[in-house]
PDB file of C-alpha atoms in Angstrom:
ATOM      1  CA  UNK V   1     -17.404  49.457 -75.495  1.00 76.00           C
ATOM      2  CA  UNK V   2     -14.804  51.071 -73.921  1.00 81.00           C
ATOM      3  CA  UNK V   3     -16.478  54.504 -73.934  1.00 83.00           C
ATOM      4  CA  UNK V   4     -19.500  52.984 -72.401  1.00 86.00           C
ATOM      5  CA  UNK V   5     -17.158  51.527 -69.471  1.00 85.00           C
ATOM      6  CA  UNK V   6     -15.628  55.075 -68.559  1.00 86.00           C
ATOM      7  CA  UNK V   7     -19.444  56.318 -68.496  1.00 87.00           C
ATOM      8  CA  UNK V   8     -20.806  53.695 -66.232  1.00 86.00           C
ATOM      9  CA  UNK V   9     -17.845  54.396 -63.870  1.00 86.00           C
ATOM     10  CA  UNK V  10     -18.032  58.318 -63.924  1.00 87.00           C
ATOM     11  CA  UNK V  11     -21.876  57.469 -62.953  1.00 86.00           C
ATOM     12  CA  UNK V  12     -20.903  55.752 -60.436  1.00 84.00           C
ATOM     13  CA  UNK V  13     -18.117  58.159 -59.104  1.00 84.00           C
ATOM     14  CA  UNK V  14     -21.074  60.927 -59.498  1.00 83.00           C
ATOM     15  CA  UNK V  15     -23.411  58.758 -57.187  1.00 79.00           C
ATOM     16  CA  UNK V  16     -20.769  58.414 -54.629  1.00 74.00           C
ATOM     17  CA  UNK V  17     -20.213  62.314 -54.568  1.00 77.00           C
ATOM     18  CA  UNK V  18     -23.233  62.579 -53.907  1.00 74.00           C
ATOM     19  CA  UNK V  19     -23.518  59.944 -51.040  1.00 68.00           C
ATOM     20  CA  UNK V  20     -20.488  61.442 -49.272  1.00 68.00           C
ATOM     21  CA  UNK V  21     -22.493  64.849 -49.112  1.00 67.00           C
ATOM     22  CA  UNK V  22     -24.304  63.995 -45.900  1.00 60.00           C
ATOM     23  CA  UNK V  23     -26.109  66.260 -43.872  1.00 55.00           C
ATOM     24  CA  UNK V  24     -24.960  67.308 -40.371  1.00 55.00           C
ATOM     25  CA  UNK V  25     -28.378  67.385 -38.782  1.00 57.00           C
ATOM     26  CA  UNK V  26     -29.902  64.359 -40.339  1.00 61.00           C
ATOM     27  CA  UNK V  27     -26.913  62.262 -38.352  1.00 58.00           C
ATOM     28  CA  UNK V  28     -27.752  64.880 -35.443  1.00 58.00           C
ATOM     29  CA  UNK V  29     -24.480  67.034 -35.786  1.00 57.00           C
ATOM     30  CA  UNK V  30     -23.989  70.566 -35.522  1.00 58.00           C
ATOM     31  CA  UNK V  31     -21.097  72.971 -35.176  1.00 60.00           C
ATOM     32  CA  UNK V  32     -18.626  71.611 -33.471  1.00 62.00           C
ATOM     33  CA  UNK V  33     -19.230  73.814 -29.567  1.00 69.00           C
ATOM     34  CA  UNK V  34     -16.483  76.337 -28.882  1.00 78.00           C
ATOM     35  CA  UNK V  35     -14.031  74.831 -26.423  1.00 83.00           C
ATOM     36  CA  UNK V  36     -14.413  76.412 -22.878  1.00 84.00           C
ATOM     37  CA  UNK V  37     -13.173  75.684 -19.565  1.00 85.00           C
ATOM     38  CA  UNK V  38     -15.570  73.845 -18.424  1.00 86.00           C
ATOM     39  CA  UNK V  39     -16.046  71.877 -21.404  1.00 86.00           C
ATOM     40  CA  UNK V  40     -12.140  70.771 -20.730  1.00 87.00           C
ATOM     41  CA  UNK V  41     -12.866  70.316 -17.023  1.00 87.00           C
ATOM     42  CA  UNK V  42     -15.831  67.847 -17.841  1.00 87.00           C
ATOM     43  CA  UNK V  43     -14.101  66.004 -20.056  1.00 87.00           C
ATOM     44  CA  UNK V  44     -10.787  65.359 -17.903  1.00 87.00           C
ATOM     45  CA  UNK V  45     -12.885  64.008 -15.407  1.00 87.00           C
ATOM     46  CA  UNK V  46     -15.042  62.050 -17.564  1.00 87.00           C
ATOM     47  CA  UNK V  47     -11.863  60.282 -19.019  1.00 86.00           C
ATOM     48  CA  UNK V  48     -10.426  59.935 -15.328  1.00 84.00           C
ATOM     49  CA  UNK V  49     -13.866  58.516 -14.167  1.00 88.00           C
ATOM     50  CA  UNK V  50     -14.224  61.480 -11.006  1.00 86.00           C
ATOM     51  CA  UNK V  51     -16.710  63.835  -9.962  1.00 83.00           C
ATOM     52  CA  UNK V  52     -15.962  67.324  -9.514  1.00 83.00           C
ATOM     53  CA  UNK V  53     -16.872  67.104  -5.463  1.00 79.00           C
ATOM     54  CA  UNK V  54     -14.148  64.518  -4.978  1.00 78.00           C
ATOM     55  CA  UNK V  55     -11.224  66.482  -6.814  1.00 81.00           C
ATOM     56  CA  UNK V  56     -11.931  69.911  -5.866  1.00 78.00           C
ATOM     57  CA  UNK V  57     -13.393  69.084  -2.485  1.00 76.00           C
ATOM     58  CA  UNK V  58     -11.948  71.545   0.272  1.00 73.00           C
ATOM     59  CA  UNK V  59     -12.274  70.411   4.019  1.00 71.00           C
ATOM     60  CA  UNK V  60     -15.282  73.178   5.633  1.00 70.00           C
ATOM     61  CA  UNK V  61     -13.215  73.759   9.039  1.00 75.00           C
ATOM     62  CA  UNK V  62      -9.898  74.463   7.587  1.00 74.00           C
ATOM     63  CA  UNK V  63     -10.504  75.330   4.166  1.00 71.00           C
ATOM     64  CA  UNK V  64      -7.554  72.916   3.183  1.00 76.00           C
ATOM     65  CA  UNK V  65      -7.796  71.355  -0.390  1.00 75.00           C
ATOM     66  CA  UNK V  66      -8.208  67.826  -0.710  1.00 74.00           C
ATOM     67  CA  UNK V  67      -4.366  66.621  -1.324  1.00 80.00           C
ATOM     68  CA  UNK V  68      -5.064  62.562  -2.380  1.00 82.00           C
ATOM     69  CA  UNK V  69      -1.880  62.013  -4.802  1.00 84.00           C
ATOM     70  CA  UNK V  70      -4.838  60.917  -7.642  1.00 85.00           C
ATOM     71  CA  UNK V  71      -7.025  63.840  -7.480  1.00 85.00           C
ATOM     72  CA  UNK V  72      -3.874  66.479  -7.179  1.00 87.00           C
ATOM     73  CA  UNK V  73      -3.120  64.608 -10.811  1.00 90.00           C
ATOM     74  CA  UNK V  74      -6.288  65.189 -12.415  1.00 89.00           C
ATOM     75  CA  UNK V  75      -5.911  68.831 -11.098  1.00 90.00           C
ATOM     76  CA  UNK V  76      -2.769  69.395 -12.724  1.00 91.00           C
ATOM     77  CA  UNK V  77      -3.984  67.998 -15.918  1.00 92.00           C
ATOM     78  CA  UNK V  78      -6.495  70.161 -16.121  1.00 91.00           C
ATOM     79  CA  UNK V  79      -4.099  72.607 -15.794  1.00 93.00           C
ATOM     80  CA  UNK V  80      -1.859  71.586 -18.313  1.00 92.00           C
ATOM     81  CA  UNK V  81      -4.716  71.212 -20.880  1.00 90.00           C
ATOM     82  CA  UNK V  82      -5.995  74.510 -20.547  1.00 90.00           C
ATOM     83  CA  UNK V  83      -2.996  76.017 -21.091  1.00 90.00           C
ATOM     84  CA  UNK V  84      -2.227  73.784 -24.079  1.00 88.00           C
ATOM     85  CA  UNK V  85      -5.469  73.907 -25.842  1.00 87.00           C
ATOM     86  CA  UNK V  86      -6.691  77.176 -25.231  1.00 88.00           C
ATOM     87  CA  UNK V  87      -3.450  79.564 -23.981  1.00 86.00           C
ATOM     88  CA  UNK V  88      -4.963  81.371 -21.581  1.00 86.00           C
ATOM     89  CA  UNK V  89      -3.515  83.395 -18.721  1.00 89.00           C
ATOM     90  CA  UNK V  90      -2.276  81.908 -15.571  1.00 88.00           C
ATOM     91  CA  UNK V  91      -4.702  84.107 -13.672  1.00 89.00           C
ATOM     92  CA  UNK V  92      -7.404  82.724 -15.952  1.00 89.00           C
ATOM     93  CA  UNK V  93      -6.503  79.582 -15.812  1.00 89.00           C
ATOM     94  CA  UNK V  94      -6.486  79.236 -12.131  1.00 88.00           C
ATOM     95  CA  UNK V  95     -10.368  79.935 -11.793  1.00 87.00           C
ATOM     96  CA  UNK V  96     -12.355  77.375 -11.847  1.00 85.00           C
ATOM     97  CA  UNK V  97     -16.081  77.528 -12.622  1.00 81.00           C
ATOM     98  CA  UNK V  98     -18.461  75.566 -12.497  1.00 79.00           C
ATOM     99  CA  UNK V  99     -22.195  75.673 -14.053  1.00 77.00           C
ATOM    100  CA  UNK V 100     -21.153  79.465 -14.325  1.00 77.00           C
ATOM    101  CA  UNK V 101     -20.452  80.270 -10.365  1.00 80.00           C
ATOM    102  CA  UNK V 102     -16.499  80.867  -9.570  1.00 80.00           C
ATOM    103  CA  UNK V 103     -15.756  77.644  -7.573  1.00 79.00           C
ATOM    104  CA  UNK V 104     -12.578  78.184  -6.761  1.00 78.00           C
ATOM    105  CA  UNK V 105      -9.083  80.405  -7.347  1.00 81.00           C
ATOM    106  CA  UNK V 106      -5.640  79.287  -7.885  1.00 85.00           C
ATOM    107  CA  UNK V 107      -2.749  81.515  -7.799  1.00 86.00           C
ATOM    108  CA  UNK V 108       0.204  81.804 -10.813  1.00 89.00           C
ATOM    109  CA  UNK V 109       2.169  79.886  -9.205  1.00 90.00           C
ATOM    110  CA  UNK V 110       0.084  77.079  -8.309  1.00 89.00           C
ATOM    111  CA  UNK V 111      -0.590  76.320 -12.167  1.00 91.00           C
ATOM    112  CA  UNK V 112       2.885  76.854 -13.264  1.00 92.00           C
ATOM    113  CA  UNK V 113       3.522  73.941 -10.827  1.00 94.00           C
ATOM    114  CA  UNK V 114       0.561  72.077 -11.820  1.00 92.00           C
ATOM    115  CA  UNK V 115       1.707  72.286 -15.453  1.00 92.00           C
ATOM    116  CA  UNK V 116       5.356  71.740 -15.143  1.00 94.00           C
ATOM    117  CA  UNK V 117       4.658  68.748 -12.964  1.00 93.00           C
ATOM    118  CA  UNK V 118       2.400  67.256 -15.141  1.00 93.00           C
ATOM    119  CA  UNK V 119       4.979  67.716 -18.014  1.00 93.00           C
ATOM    120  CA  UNK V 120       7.271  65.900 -15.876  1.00 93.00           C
ATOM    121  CA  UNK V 121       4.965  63.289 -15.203  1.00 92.00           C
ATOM    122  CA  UNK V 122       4.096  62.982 -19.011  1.00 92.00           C
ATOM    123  CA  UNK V 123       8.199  62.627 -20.022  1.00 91.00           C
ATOM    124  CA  UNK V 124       8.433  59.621 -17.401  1.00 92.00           C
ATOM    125  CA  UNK V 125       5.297  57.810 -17.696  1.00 91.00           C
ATOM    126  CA  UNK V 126       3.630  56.478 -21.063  1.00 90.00           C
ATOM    127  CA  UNK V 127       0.573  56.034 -19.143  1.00 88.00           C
ATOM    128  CA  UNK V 128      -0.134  59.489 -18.520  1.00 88.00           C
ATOM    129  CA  UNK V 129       0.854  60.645 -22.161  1.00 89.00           C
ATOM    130  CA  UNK V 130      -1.676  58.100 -23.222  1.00 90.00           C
ATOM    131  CA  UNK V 131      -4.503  59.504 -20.687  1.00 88.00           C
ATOM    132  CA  UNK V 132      -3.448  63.079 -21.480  1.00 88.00           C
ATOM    133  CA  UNK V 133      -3.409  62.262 -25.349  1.00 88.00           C
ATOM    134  CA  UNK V 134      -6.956  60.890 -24.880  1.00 87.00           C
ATOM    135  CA  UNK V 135      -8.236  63.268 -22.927  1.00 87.00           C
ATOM    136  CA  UNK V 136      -7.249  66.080 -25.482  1.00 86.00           C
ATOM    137  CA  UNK V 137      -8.373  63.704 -28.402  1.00 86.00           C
ATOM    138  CA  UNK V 138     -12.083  63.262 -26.324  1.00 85.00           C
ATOM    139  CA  UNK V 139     -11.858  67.149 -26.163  1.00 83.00           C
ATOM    140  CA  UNK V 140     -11.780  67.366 -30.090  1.00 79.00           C
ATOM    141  CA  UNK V 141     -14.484  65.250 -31.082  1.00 64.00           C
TER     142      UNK V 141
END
């Protein structure tokens, strides 16, 4: 009796083995993609619900860059995420491409500012931990 017991059960741990053993691409999975700049770019302003043309917008007749408190935010955390996910070079990190084509270039400096402030920002606010946290847990999915 009892020896029929521990054989129904180890059937039934066999069966959910086997169960568990799904296939990627019957659920429509793959790889998981290779994390690139742009990838990190789309997502932070997926999460912060912006279009590219509204944060990185720079005025035709003076070439200024648009300065809006919210937008220079979502800059900066782009900044800061790139360096924290995927420790890149300031240089590197300060060119940002879109749909291949070099959009735009930000000095050293600017992204050490970007990314310090943003630090800052995280320290002080639980908000912007939480939108930074989700932003970099979106990123990993």
């Amino acid at each position: 009796m009892i020896r029929e017991r521990v054989n129904k059960r180890a059937g039934l741990i066999a069966k959910l083995e086997e169960w568990q053993k799904i296939d990627l691409n019957t659920l429509g999975e793959s790889e998981p993609i290779p994390l690139t700049k742009e990838i990190i770019l789309k997502g932070v302003l997926k999460c912060c619900r912006r279009d590219f043309d509204s944060v990185f917008w720079r005025h035709a007749a003076s070439g200024k860059v648009n300065q809006l408190a919210p937008n220079v935010k979502i800059r900066q955390m782009y900044f800061y995420i790139c360096q924290k996910l995927m420790h890149l070079s300031l240089k590197e990190t300060g060119r940002v491409t879109v749909r291949g084509n070099l959009f735009q270039v930000y000095d050293h400096s600017t992204v050490i500012h970007a990314v310090r402030a943003h630090e800052n920002r995280i320290e002080c606010y639980k908000s912007e931990k939480k939108l930074s946290d989700s932003v970099i847990q979106y990123l990993r999915l």
